[in-house]
Coordinates of N, CA and C in Angstrom, one line a residue:
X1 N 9.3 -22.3 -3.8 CA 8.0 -22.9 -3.8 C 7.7 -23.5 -5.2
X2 N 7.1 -24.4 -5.3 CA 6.9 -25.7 -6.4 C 5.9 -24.7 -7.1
X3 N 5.7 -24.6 -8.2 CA 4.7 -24.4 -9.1 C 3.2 -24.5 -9.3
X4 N 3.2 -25.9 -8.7 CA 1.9 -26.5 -8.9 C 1.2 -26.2 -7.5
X5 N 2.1 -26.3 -6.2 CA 1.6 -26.1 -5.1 C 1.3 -24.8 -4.7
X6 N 1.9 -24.1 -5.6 CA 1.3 -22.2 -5.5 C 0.1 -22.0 -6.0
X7 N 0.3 -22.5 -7.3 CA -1.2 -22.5 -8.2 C -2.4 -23.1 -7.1
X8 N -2.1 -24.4 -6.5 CA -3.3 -24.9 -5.7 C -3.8 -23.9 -4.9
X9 N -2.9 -23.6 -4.1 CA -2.9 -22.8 -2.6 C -3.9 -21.5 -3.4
X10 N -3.2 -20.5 -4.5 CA -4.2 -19.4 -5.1 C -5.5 -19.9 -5.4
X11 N -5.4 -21.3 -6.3 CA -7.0 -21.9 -6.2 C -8.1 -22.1 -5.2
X12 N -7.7 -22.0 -4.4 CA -8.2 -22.6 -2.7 C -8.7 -21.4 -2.1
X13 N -7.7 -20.4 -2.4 CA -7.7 -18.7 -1.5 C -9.1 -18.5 -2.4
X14 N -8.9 -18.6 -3.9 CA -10.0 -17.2 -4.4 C -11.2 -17.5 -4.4
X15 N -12.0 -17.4 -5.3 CA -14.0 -17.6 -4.9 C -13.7 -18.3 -6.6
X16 N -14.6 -18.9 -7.1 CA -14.5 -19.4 -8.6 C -14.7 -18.7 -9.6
X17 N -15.3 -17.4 -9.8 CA -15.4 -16.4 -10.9 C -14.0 -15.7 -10.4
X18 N -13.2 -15.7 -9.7 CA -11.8 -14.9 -9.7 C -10.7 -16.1 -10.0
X19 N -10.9 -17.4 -9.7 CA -10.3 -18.7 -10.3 C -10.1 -18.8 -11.9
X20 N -11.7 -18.4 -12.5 CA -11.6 -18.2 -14.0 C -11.0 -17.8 -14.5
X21 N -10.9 -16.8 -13.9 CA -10.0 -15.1 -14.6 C -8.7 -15.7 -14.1
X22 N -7.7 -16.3 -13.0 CA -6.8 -16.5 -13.0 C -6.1 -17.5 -14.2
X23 N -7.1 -18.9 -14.4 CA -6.9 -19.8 -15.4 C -6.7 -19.2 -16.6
X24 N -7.8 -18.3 -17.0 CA -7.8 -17.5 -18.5 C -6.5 -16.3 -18.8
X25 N -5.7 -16.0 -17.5 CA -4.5 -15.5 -17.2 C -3.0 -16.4 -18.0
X26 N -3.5 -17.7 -17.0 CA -2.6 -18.6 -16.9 C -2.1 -19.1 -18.6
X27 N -3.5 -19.1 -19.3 CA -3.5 -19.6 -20.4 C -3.0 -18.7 -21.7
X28 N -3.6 -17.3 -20.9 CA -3.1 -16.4 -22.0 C -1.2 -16.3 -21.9
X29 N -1.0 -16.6 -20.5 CA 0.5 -16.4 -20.3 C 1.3 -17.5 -21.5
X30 N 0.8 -19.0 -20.9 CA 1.6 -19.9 -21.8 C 1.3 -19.7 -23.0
X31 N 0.4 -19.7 -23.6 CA 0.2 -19.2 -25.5 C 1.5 -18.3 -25.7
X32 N 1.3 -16.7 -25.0 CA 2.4 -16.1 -25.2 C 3.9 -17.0 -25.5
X33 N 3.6 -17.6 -24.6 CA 5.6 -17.7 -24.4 C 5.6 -18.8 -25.4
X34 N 4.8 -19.3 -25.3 CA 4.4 -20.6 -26.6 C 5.1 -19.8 -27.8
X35 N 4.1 -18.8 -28.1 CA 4.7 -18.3 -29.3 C 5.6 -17.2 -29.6
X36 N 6.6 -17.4 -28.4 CA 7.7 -16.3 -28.4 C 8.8 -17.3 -29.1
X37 N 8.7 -19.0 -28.0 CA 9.8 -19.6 -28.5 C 9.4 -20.3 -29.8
X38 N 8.3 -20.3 -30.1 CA 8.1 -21.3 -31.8 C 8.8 -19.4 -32.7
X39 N 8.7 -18.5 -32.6 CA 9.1 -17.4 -33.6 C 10.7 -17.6 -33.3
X40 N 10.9 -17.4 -31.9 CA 12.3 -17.4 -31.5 C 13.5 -18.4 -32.5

């Protein structure tokens, strides 16, 4: 399954205060890995 079309599909399922929390997930995920490979 494509990336983007999973994300949509979860966007669609949840109510918008559980959308936020997913985004603020999403964002904390990439920062992480952001700064796994800039130390890496």
């Amino acid at each position: 399954m494509h990336f983007g079309e999973s994300t949509m599909r979860i966007a669609v399922e949840v109510s918008e205060s559980e959308c936020d929390a997913l985004i603020a997930a999403y964002k904390l995920m990439a920062t992480r890995s952001l700064r796994d490979l800039m130390a890496g």
